[in-house]
């Protein structure tokens, strides 16, 4: 994919992240076909499909319970990366050989899901996530990871 196309997809992914209802952090993810330069699927973090409520129904349980990033992953929103892969499975969209663009570094569980889905490259909007992540897992398992400039996580910069 050309650099200008990646930049356009980054803008799309950042806009998609705004759809998240998570009070803590808004993530977006796109699955891309790098040969045809098309979006195969999208997703963002949030509550369960079909209108279920967020984990804390308007407050972040992870913040309320003071859970450090990268721990107790069973508590919290459905992650954007997870939603993309599950949306693909539900719609019969193949993930093998695709690239994923995500507005922050995937957690370890999402990294495992990305790996097993056959996704070959992950483009991470830099500065997106302050906690433990799965980038090392991805690179250890042969998945290319590219970091691109993007907006910084407010928890790191102190800017809201």
XYZ file of C-alpha atoms in Angstrom, residues 15-103:
89
model
C -12.959 8.541 13.032
C -14.228 5.013 13.633
C -12.767 5.060 17.161
C -15.126 7.923 17.992
C -18.038 5.471 17.767
C -16.806 3.740 20.923
C -18.846 4.350 24.041
C -15.964 3.423 26.342
C -15.380 6.170 28.915
C -11.714 5.228 29.322
C -10.249 4.884 25.838
C -11.648 4.853 22.332
C -10.037 2.367 19.941
C -10.695 1.736 16.272
C -9.390 -1.018 14.013
C -9.574 -1.714 10.291
C -8.767 -4.917 8.453
C -7.202 -4.115 5.092
C -6.526 -6.007 1.890
C -3.058 -4.646 1.058
C -3.161 -5.785 -2.576
C -6.475 -4.145 -3.475
C -6.206 -1.270 -0.960
C -9.694 -1.848 0.407
C -11.164 -2.104 3.886
C -12.358 -5.651 4.574
C -13.894 -5.005 8.009
C -13.932 -2.484 10.816
C -14.462 -2.485 14.548
C -14.147 -0.411 17.684
C -14.093 -1.165 21.391
C -17.340 -1.257 23.281
C -20.122 -3.352 24.695
C -21.486 -6.601 23.307
C -23.184 -6.750 19.923
C -26.929 -6.358 19.957
C -27.263 -3.451 22.354
C -25.758 -4.792 25.560
C -24.333 -2.299 28.007
C -20.697 -1.503 28.516
C -18.892 -3.319 31.286
C -19.533 -0.570 33.862
C -22.644 0.901 32.275
C -21.115 4.339 31.709
C -18.100 4.139 34.017
C -14.930 2.206 33.418
C -14.771 -0.759 35.780
C -11.039 -1.022 35.129
C -10.557 2.528 36.433
C -12.985 2.030 39.315
C -11.189 -1.148 40.385
C -7.742 0.389 39.740
C -6.709 -2.452 37.433
C -3.354 -1.769 35.772
C -3.276 -1.875 31.976
C -2.458 -5.319 30.657
C -3.968 -7.158 33.640
C -7.387 -8.762 34.288
C -8.364 -8.618 30.625
C -11.694 -10.315 31.364
C -12.909 -7.003 32.790
C -13.607 -4.290 30.260
C -14.875 -3.605 26.774
C -14.704 -5.911 23.817
C -11.526 -4.751 22.088
C -11.546 -3.236 18.598
C -9.221 -5.933 17.244
C -11.436 -8.662 18.683
C -14.497 -7.059 17.122
C -12.826 -6.911 13.699
C -11.874 -10.600 13.725
C -15.285 -11.676 15.085
C -17.087 -9.472 12.539
C -15.056 -11.176 9.803
C -15.980 -14.614 11.128
C -19.673 -13.681 11.274
C -19.639 -12.297 7.727
C -17.396 -14.953 6.161
C -14.601 -12.489 5.373
C -11.167 -14.142 5.220
C -8.439 -12.650 7.418
C -5.452 -14.622 6.127
C -2.842 -12.325 4.605
C -4.683 -9.156 5.599
C -3.230 -6.170 7.449
C -4.741 -4.618 10.559
C -4.613 -0.930 11.372
C -5.330 -0.118 15.014
C -5.321 3.149 16.952
